[in-house]
Coordinates of N, CA, C and O in Angstrom, one line a residue:
M281 N 122.0 140.6 97.5 CA 121.7 139.5 98.2 C 120.9 139.6 99.2 O 121.4 140.5 100.2
N282 N 119.4 139.0 99.8 CA 118.8 139.3 100.7 C 119.2 138.3 101.8 O 118.7 137.2 101.8
L283 N 120.0 138.8 102.9 CA 120.6 137.8 103.7 C 119.5 137.1 104.7 O 119.5 135.9 104.9
P284 N 118.5 137.8 105.3 CA 117.4 137.1 105.9 C 116.8 136.0 105.3 O 116.5 134.8 105.8
A285 N 116.4 136.2 103.8 CA 115.9 135.4 103.1 C 116.8 134.2 102.9 O 116.4 133.0 102.9
S286 N 118.1 134.4 102.5 CA 118.9 133.2 102.6 C 119.3 132.6 103.7 O 119.2 131.1 103.8
L287 N 119.1 133.4 104.9 CA 119.2 132.5 106.4 C 118.0 131.8 106.4 O 118.1 130.6 106.8
L288 N 116.7 132.3 106.0 CA 115.6 131.5 106.1 C 115.7 129.9 105.0 O 115.2 129.1 105.7
E289 N 116.2 130.0 104.0 CA 116.4 129.1 103.1 C 117.2 128.2 103.8 O 116.9 126.7 103.5
C290 N 118.5 128.6 104.4 CA 119.2 127.7 105.0 C 118.7 126.8 106.2 O 118.7 125.8 106.2
L291 N 117.9 127.5 106.9 CA 117.2 127.0 108.1 C 116.1 125.9 107.8 O 116.1 124.8 108.5
L292 N 115.4 126.1 106.5 CA 114.6 125.1 106.2 C 115.1 124.0 105.4 O 114.6 122.8 105.8
R293 N 116.1 124.2 104.9 CA 116.8 123.2 104.3 C 117.6 122.1 105.6 O 117.6 120.9 105.5
E294 N 118.3 122.8 106.5 CA 118.6 122.2 107.7 C 117.6 121.1 108.5 O 117.6 120.0 108.7
N295 N 116.2 122.1 108.5 CA 115.2 121.1 109.1 C 114.7 120.0 108.1 O 114.7 118.9 108.8
A296 N 114.8 120.2 106.9 CA 114.4 118.9 105.9 C 115.5 117.9 106.3 O 115.1 116.9 106.4
L297 N 116.7 118.4 106.4 CA 117.8 117.1 106.7 C 117.7 116.7 108.0 O 117.8 115.3 108.2
V298 N 117.2 117.4 109.0 CA 117.0 116.9 110.6 C 115.9 115.9 110.4 O 116.0 114.8 111.0
L299 N 114.8 116.2 109.6 CA 113.8 115.2 109.6 C 114.1 114.1 109.1 O 113.9 112.9 109.4
E300 N 115.0 114.1 107.9 CA 115.5 112.8 107.1 C 116.4 111.9 108.0 O 116.5 110.9 108.1
F301 N 117.2 112.8 109.0 CA 117.9 112.0 110.0 C 117.2 111.3 110.9 O 117.5 110.4 111.2
S302 N 116.2 111.9 111.4 CA 115.4 111.3 112.2 C 114.7 110.1 111.6 O 114.3 109.0 112.4
A303 N 114.2 110.2 110.4 CA 113.7 109.0 109.7 C 114.9 107.7 109.7 O 114.4 106.7 109.8
A304 N 115.9 108.4 109.4 CA 117.2 107.3 109.3 C 117.1 106.7 110.7 O 117.6 105.3 110.8
L305 N 117.2 107.3 112.0 CA 117.3 107.0 113.3 C 116.2 105.8 113.5 O 116.3 105.0 114.1
D306 N 114.9 106.2 113.0 CA 113.8 105.4 113.3 C 114.2 103.8 112.4 O 113.9 103.0 113.2
S307 N 114.8 104.0 111.3 CA 115.1 102.8 110.6 C 115.8 102.1 111.5 O 116.0 100.7 111.4
E308 N 116.8 102.8 111.8 CA 118.0 102.0 112.4 C 117.4 101.5 114.0 O 117.8 100.3 114.1
T309 N 116.4 102.0 114.3 CA 115.6 101.3 115.8 C 115.1 100.1 115.2 O 115.4 99.2 115.9
Q310 N 114.3 100.0 114.0 CA 113.8 98.9 113.8 C 114.9 97.7 113.2 O 114.8 96.7 113.8
A311 N 116.0 98.2 112.8 CA 116.9 97.2 112.9 C 117.5 96.6 113.7 O 117.9 95.5 113.9
L312 N 117.7 97.4 114.9 CA 118.4 97.1 116.1 C 117.4 96.3 117.0 O 117.8 95.2 117.7
V313 N 116.2 96.5 116.8 CA 115.0 95.6 117.7 C 114.7 94.3 116.8 O 114.8 93.2 117.6
D314 N 114.7 94.5 115.8 CA 114.3 93.0 114.8 C 115.6 92.7 114.5 O 116.2 93.0 113.4
R315 N 116.1 91.6 115.0 CA 117.5 90.9 114.7 C 117.8 90.6 113.5 O 119.1 90.4 113.2
T316 N 116.8 90.1 112.9 CA 116.9 89.7 111.6 C 117.0 90.7 110.4 O 117.7 90.4 109.5
A317 N 117.2 92.0 111.0 CA 117.2 93.0 110.0 C 118.7 93.7 110.3 O 118.9 94.7 109.6
F318 N 119.4 93.0 111.0 CA 120.9 93.5 111.5 C 121.4 93.8 110.0 O 122.4 94.7 110.1
Q319 N 121.5 93.2 109.2 CA 122.4 93.5 108.0 C 122.1 94.8 107.2 O 122.7 95.3 106.4
Q320 N 120.9 95.5 107.8 CA 120.6 96.7 107.2 C 121.4 97.9 107.9 O 121.8 98.9 107.3
L321 N 122.1 97.6 109.0 CA 122.8 98.7 109.8 C 124.1 99.4 109.1 O 124.2 100.5 109.2
P322 N 124.8 98.6 108.3 CA 125.9 99.2 107.7 C 125.6 100.4 106.9 O 125.9 101.4 106.7
A323 N 124.2 100.1 106.1 CA 123.9 101.2 105.0 C 123.2 102.2 105.7 O 123.4 103.4 105.2
L324 N 122.6 102.0 107.0 CA 121.9 103.0 107.5 C 122.9 104.1 108.1 O 122.9 105.0 108.3
T325 N 124.1 103.2 108.8 CA 125.1 104.2 109.1 C 125.9 104.8 108.2 O 126.0 106.2 108.3
Q326 N 125.9 104.5 106.9 CA 126.6 105.4 105.8 C 125.7 106.5 105.5 O 125.9 107.8 105.4
Q327 N 124.1 106.3 105.7 CA 123.2 107.2 105.6 C 123.3 108.4 106.3 O 123.1 109.4 106.2
K328 N 123.3 107.9 107.7 CA 123.5 108.7 108.7 C 124.8 109.6 108.6 O 124.8 111.0 108.9
E329 N 125.5 108.9 108.2 CA 127.1 109.9 108.3 C 126.8 110.9 106.9 O 127.4 112.0 107.2
S330 N 126.2 110.6 105.9 CA 126.1 111.5 104.8 C 125.2 112.6 105.5 O 125.7 113.7 104.7
L331 N 124.2 112.3 105.9 CA 123.1 113.4 106.5 C 124.1 114.2 107.6 O 123.9 115.7 107.4
A332 N 124.9 113.6 108.4 CA 125.5 114.6 109.5 C 126.4 115.5 108.6 O 126.7 116.4 109.0
L333 N 127.1 115.0 107.7 CA 128.0 115.8 106.9 C 127.3 117.0 106.0 O 127.9 118.1 106.3
Q334 N 126.1 116.8 105.6 CA 125.3 117.8 105.0 C 125.0 118.8 106.1 O 124.8 120.1 105.7
L335 N 124.6 118.1 107.4 CA 124.0 119.0 108.1 C 125.3 120.1 108.7 O 124.9 121.3 108.8
A336 N 126.5 119.4 108.9 CA 127.7 120.2 109.4 C 127.8 121.1 108.4 O 128.1 122.6 108.5
A337 N 127.9 120.9 107.0 CA 128.1 122.1 105.9 C 126.7 123.1 105.9 O 127.2 124.1 105.9
L338 N 125.5 122.9 106.1 CA 124.4 123.9 106.3 C 124.9 124.7 107.6 O 124.7 125.9 107.4
S339 N 125.4 124.1 108.6 CA 125.4 124.7 109.6 C 126.6 125.8 109.7 O 126.6 126.9 110.0
D340 N 127.6 125.3 108.7 CA 128.8 126.3 108.4 C 128.2 127.5 107.6 O 128.7 128.7 107.7
H341 N 127.4 127.0 106.7 CA 126.8 128.3 105.7 C 125.9 129.3 106.4 O 126.1 130.4 106.2
R342 N 125.1 128.6 107.4 CA 124.5 129.4 108.4 C 125.2 130.6 109.2 O 125.0 131.7 109.1
D343 N 126.3 130.0 109.7 CA 127.3 130.7 110.4 C 128.0 131.8 109.4 O 128.2 132.9 109.7
L344 N 128.3 131.6 108.4 CA 128.5 132.5 107.2 C 127.6 133.5 106.9 O 128.1 134.9 107.1
L345 N 126.3 133.3 106.9 CA 125.2 134.0 106.5 C 125.2 135.0 107.8 O 125.1 136.2 107.6
L346 N 125.2 134.5 108.9 CA 125.3 135.2 110.1 C 126.4 136.4 110.3 O 126.0 137.3 110.6
G347 N 127.5 135.7 109.8 CA 128.6 136.8 110.1 C 128.4 138.2 109.0 O 128.9 138.9 109.3
Q348 N 127.8 137.5 107.8 CA 127.8 138.7 106.9 C 126.5 139.6 107.3 O 126.4 140.7 107.0
M349 N 125.6 139.2 108.3 CA 124.6 140.1 108.9 C 125.2 140.8 110.1 O 124.4 141.5 110.9
G350 N 126.5 140.6 110.7 CA 127.2 141.1 111.6 C 126.7 140.4 112.9 O 126.8 141.1 113.9
L351 N 126.3 139.0 112.9 CA 125.9 138.5 114.0 C 127.1 137.2 114.5 O 127.7 136.8 113.4
A352 N 127.1 137.1 115.6 CA 127.9 135.8 115.9 C 127.3 134.5 115.4 O 126.3 134.2 115.1
G353 N 128.1 133.5 115.1 CA 127.5 132.2 114.4 C 127.2 131.3 115.9 O 126.9 131.7 116.8
G354 N 126.6 130.2 115.1 CA 125.9 129.1 116.1 C 124.7 129.9 116.6 O 124.0 130.5 115.9
H355 N 124.4 129.1 117.7 CA 123.1 129.0 118.1 C 122.8 130.6 118.8 O 121.7 131.2 118.4
D356 N 123.9 131.4 119.5 CA 123.5 132.9 119.7 C 123.2 133.5 118.6 O 122.1 134.3 118.8
G357 N 124.0 133.4 117.5 CA 123.7 134.4 116.5 C 122.3 134.1 115.8 O 121.8 135.0 115.3
T358 N 121.8 132.9 115.9 CA 120.7 132.4 115.2 C 119.4 132.9 115.9 O 118.5 133.4 115.5
E359 N 119.8 133.1 117.4 CA 118.7 133.5 118.2 C 118.5 135.0 117.9 O 117.5 135.3 117.7
H360 N 119.7 135.7 117.8 CA 119.5 137.2 117.4 C 118.9 137.5 116.3 O 117.9 138.3 116.2
A361 N 119.2 136.6 115.1 CA 118.7 136.8 113.9 C 117.2 136.5 114.1 O 116.3 137.2 113.5
A362 N 116.6 135.6 114.7 CA 115.3 135.0 114.8 C 114.4 136.3 115.5 O 113.3 136.4 115.3
A363 N 115.3 137.0 116.7 CA 114.4 137.9 117.2 C 114.2 139.2 116.4 O 113.2 139.8 116.8
R364 N 114.9 139.2 115.1 CA 114.4 140.3 114.4 C 113.5 139.9 113.4 O 113.1 140.9 112.6
D365 N 113.2 138.7 113.1 CA 112.4 138.4 112.0 C 111.5 137.3 112.4 O 112.0 136.3 112.7
P366 N 110.2 137.3 112.5 CA 109.2 136.4 112.7 C 109.2 135.2 111.8 O 109.1 134.0 112.5
Q367 N 109.5 135.2 110.5 CA 109.8 134.0 109.8 C 111.0 133.3 110.2 O 110.9 132.0 110.2
L368 N 111.9 133.8 110.4 CA 113.1 133.3 110.7 C 113.0 132.4 112.4 O 113.6 131.5 112.5
A369 N 112.2 133.2 113.2 CA 112.0 132.9 114.7 C 111.0 131.5 114.4 O 111.4 130.6 115.1
E370 N 110.4 131.4 113.6 CA 109.2 130.3 113.2 C 110.2 129.0 112.8 O 110.0 127.9 113.5
A371 N 111.0 129.6 111.8 CA 112.0 128.4 111.4 C 112.8 127.8 112.3 O 113.0 126.6 112.1
W372 N 113.5 128.7 113.1 CA 114.5 128.3 113.7 C 113.9 127.5 115.1 O 114.5 126.6 115.5
Q373 N 112.7 127.8 115.6 CA 112.0 127.0 116.6 C 111.6 125.6 116.0 O 111.7 124.6 116.8
T374 N 111.3 125.4 114.8 CA 110.7 124.4 114.3 C 112.2 123.5 114.1 O 112.1 122.1 114.7
L375 N 113.1 124.1 113.5 CA 114.4 123.3 113.6 C 115.0 122.8 115.0 O 115.4 121.7 115.3
L376 N 114.8 123.5 116.2 CA 115.2 123.4 117.3 C 114.5 122.0 117.9 O 114.8 121.1 118.6
A377 N 113.0 122.3 117.7 CA 112.4 121.2 118.3 C 112.3 119.8 117.5 O 112.6 119.0 118.3
N378 N 112.6 120.0 116.3 CA 113.1 118.7 115.4 C 114.3 118.0 115.7 O 114.5 116.9 115.7
A379 N 115.5 118.9 116.1 CA 116.8 118.4 116.2 C 116.5 117.9 117.8 O 117.3 116.8 118.1
A380 N 115.8 118.5 118.7 CA 115.7 117.5 119.9 C 115.0 116.3 119.7 O 115.6 115.4 120.6
V381 N 113.9 116.1 118.8 CA 113.4 114.8 118.6 C 114.6 113.8 118.4 O 114.7 112.7 118.6
A382 N 115.5 114.5 117.4 CA 116.5 113.3 116.7 C 117.6 113.1 117.7 O 117.9 112.1 117.8
R383 N 117.9 114.3 118.7 CA 118.7 113.6 119.7 C 118.2 112.7 120.6 O 118.9 111.6 121.0
E384 N 116.9 112.6 121.0 CA 116.3 111.6 121.7 C 116.3 110.2 120.9 O 116.7 109.3 121.7
R385 N 116.1 110.5 119.7 CA 116.1 109.0 118.9 C 117.5 108.5 118.7 O 117.8 107.2 118.8
N386 N 118.5 109.4 118.7 CA 119.9 109.0 118.9 C 120.1 108.4 120.3 O 120.9 107.5 120.3
T387 N 119.9 108.9 121.2 CA 119.9 108.3 122.6 C 119.5 107.2 122.8 O 120.1 106.2 123.4
R388 N 118.2 106.9 122.2 CA 117.4 105.8 122.3 C 118.4 104.6 121.5 O 118.7 103.4 122.2
N389 N 118.8 104.9 120.6 CA 119.5 103.9 119.9 C 120.8 103.6 120.3 O 121.2 102.4 120.3
S390 N 121.3 104.6 121.0 CA 122.7 104.3 121.7 C 122.2 103.4 123.0 O 123.2 102.3 123.2
A391 N 121.0 103.5 123.7 CA 120.9 102.6 124.6 C 120.6 101.2 124.1 O 120.9 100.2 124.7
L392 N 120.1 100.9 122.9 CA 119.9 99.7 122.3 C 121.2 99.1 122.0 O 121.2 97.6 122.3
V393 N 121.8 99.7 121.5 CA 123.4 99.2 121.2 C 124.1 98.7 122.4 O 124.5 97.5 122.3
E394 N 124.0 99.4 123.3 CA 124.7 99.1 124.7 C 123.9 97.8 125.3 O 124.7 97.1 125.8
V395 N 122.4 97.6 125.4 CA 121.8 96.6 125.9 C 122.2 95.3 124.9 O 122.5 94.3 125.6
S396 N 122.3 95.5 123.6 CA 122.6 94.3 122.8 C 124.3 93.9 123.1 O 124.2 92.6 123.2
L397 N 125.2 95.0 123.2 CA 126.5 94.5 123.3 C 126.7 93.8 124.7 O 127.2 92.9 124.8
R398 N 125.8 94.5 125.8 CA 125.8 93.7 127.2 C 125.1 92.3 127.1 O 125.8 91.4 127.8
Y399 N 124.0 92.1 126.4 CA 123.6 90.9 126.1 C 124.5 89.8 125.5 O 124.8 88.6 125.9
T400 N 125.2 90.2 124.3 CA 126.0 89.4 123.8 C 127.3 89.1 124.7 O 127.6 87.9 124.9
Q401 N 127.8 90.1 125.3 CA 129.0 89.9 126.4 C 128.5 88.6 127.4 O 129.2 87.8 127.8
Q402 N 127.1 88.9 128.0 CA 126.9 87.9 128.9 C 126.6 86.6 128.6 O 126.9 85.5 129.0
S403 N 126.2 86.5 127.1 CA 125.8 85.1 126.6 C 127.3 84.6 126.1 O 127.6 83.2 126.4
L404 N 128.2 85.0 125.8 CA 129.6 84.7 125.6 C 130.3 84.3 127.0 O 130.9 83.0 126.8
D405 N 130.0 85.1 128.0 CA 130.4 84.5 129.4 C 129.9 83.2 129.7 O 130.4 82.3 130.5
A406 N 128.4 83.3 129.6 CA 128.0 81.9 129.8 C 128.5 80.8 129.1 O 128.4 79.7 129.7
L407 N 128.6 81.1 127.7 CA 129.1 80.0 127.1 C 130.3 79.3 127.4 O 130.8 78.3 127.6
R408 N 131.3 80.5 127.9 CA 132.7 80.1 128.3 C 132.6 79.3 129.6 O 133.4 78.4 130.1
E409 N 131.6 79.8 130.7 CA 131.6 78.9 131.8 C 131.2 77.5 131.7 O 131.7 76.5 132.2
L410 N 130.2 77.2 130.7 CA 129.7 76.0 130.5 C 130.6 75.0 130.0 O 130.7 73.9 129.9
G411 N 131.5 75.6 129.1 CA 132.9 74.9 128.5 C 134.0 74.7 129.5 O 135.1 74.5 129.1
G412 N 133.8 75.2 130.7 CA 135.1 75.4 131.4 C 136.2 76.2 131.2 O 137.2 76.2 131.6
L413 N 135.8 77.2 130.3 CA 136.9 78.4 130.1 C 136.5 79.7 130.4 O 136.8 80.6 129.8
A414 N 135.8 79.9 131.8 CA 135.4 81.1 132.1 C 136.6 82.1 132.3 O 136.3 83.2 131.8
N415 N 137.9 81.5 132.6 CA 139.1 82.6 132.8 C 140.0 82.2 131.8 O 141.1 82.6 131.9
A416 N 139.5 81.4 130.6 CA 140.8 81.2 129.7 C 140.1 81.7 128.4 O 139.0 81.5 128.3
G417 N 141.4 82.2 127.4 CA 140.8 82.5 126.2 C 140.4 81.2 125.4 O 141.0 80.1 125.6
T418 N 139.8 81.4 124.5 CA 139.5 80.1 123.4 C 140.6 79.6 122.6 O 141.1 78.4 122.4
Y419 N 141.4 80.7 122.3 CA 142.7 80.2 121.5 C 143.9 80.9 122.5 O 144.1 82.0 122.6
D420 N 145.1 80.3 121.8 CA 146.4 80.7 122.5 C 146.9 81.5 121.3 O 146.4 81.9 120.3
A421 N 148.1 82.2 121.4 CA 148.7 83.2 120.5 C 148.8 82.5 119.2 O 149.1 83.4 118.1
Q422 N 149.1 81.3 119.0 CA 149.3 80.8 117.8 C 147.9 80.5 116.9 O 148.1 79.8 116.0
G423 N 146.9 80.6 117.6 CA 145.6 80.4 117.1 C 145.2 79.1 117.4 O 144.1 78.6 116.8
R424 N 145.8 78.1 118.3 CA 145.5 77.0 118.6 C 144.8 76.9 120.0 O 144.9 77.8 120.6
G425 N 143.8 75.7 120.0 CA 143.1 75.8 121.4 C 143.8 75.8 122.5 O 145.1 75.4 122.6
R426 N 143.4 76.6 123.2 CA 144.4 76.8 124.7 C 144.9 75.3 125.1 O 144.2 74.6 125.7
H427 N 146.3 75.3 125.1 CA 146.7 74.1 125.6 C 146.4 72.6 125.2 O 146.4 71.8 125.9
G428 N 145.4 72.9 124.2 CA 145.1 71.4 123.5 C 144.1 70.9 124.4 O 144.0 69.6 124.6
T429 N 143.4 71.5 125.2 CA 142.5 71.0 126.5 C 141.2 71.4 126.1 O 141.0 72.5 125.7
Y430 N 140.2 70.4 126.6 CA 138.8 70.8 126.6 C 138.3 70.5 128.0 O 138.4 69.4 128.4
G431 N 137.8 71.6 128.9 CA 137.4 71.2 130.2 C 138.4 70.5 131.2 O 138.2 69.8 131.9
G432 N 139.8 71.1 130.7 CA 140.7 70.6 131.7 C 141.5 69.0 131.2 O 142.3 68.9 131.8
K433 N 140.9 68.7 130.3 CA 141.2 67.3 129.9 C 142.0 67.6 128.5 O 141.3 68.1 127.6
S434 N 142.9 67.0 128.0 CA 143.4 66.6 126.7 C 142.7 66.1 125.7 O 141.7 65.0 126.1
I435 N 142.2 66.5 124.5 CA 141.2 66.0 123.6 C 142.1 65.1 122.7 O 141.6 64.7 121.6
V436 N 143.6 65.1 122.8 CA 144.3 64.5 122.0 C 145.0 63.4 122.6 O 145.7 63.6 123.6
A437 N 144.9 62.5 122.0 CA 145.7 61.2 122.9 C 147.1 61.1 122.6 O 147.6 61.7 121.5
A438 N 147.9 61.0 123.7 CA 149.2 61.5 123.7 C 149.8 59.8 123.4 O 149.7 58.9 123.6

């Protein structure tokens, strides 16, 4: 078995998956920005999870190949292998660059989710204040309107 060729193939497959992951992140961004596309998020989450599992498996395979070459696993071992072979170096640098883009897109989506959650919480707080329920929950432990009141007054004639 030609270990450098196998490692090159692994790096190329990892890069293809990272590009696919980045595309999934772009689709997720669109779904987060376009609130009418919200229903797409569960499928996009499943796709990202599947890609992440595939990437983890390829990373493990890369570590196995590096070990067979007498190198440490992970980033350091791949750096050493890339220093020995220009083709590996090019594939490794491409993978690192594309992984950095994916990381930035993931950070962007995380910020979008955080902003959306904050907006939703502020909207709920405003609605509670309008209803006079700023410090009260909407329902009691039995699932009934808290104390049968609305705005401090009973809504049921006694």
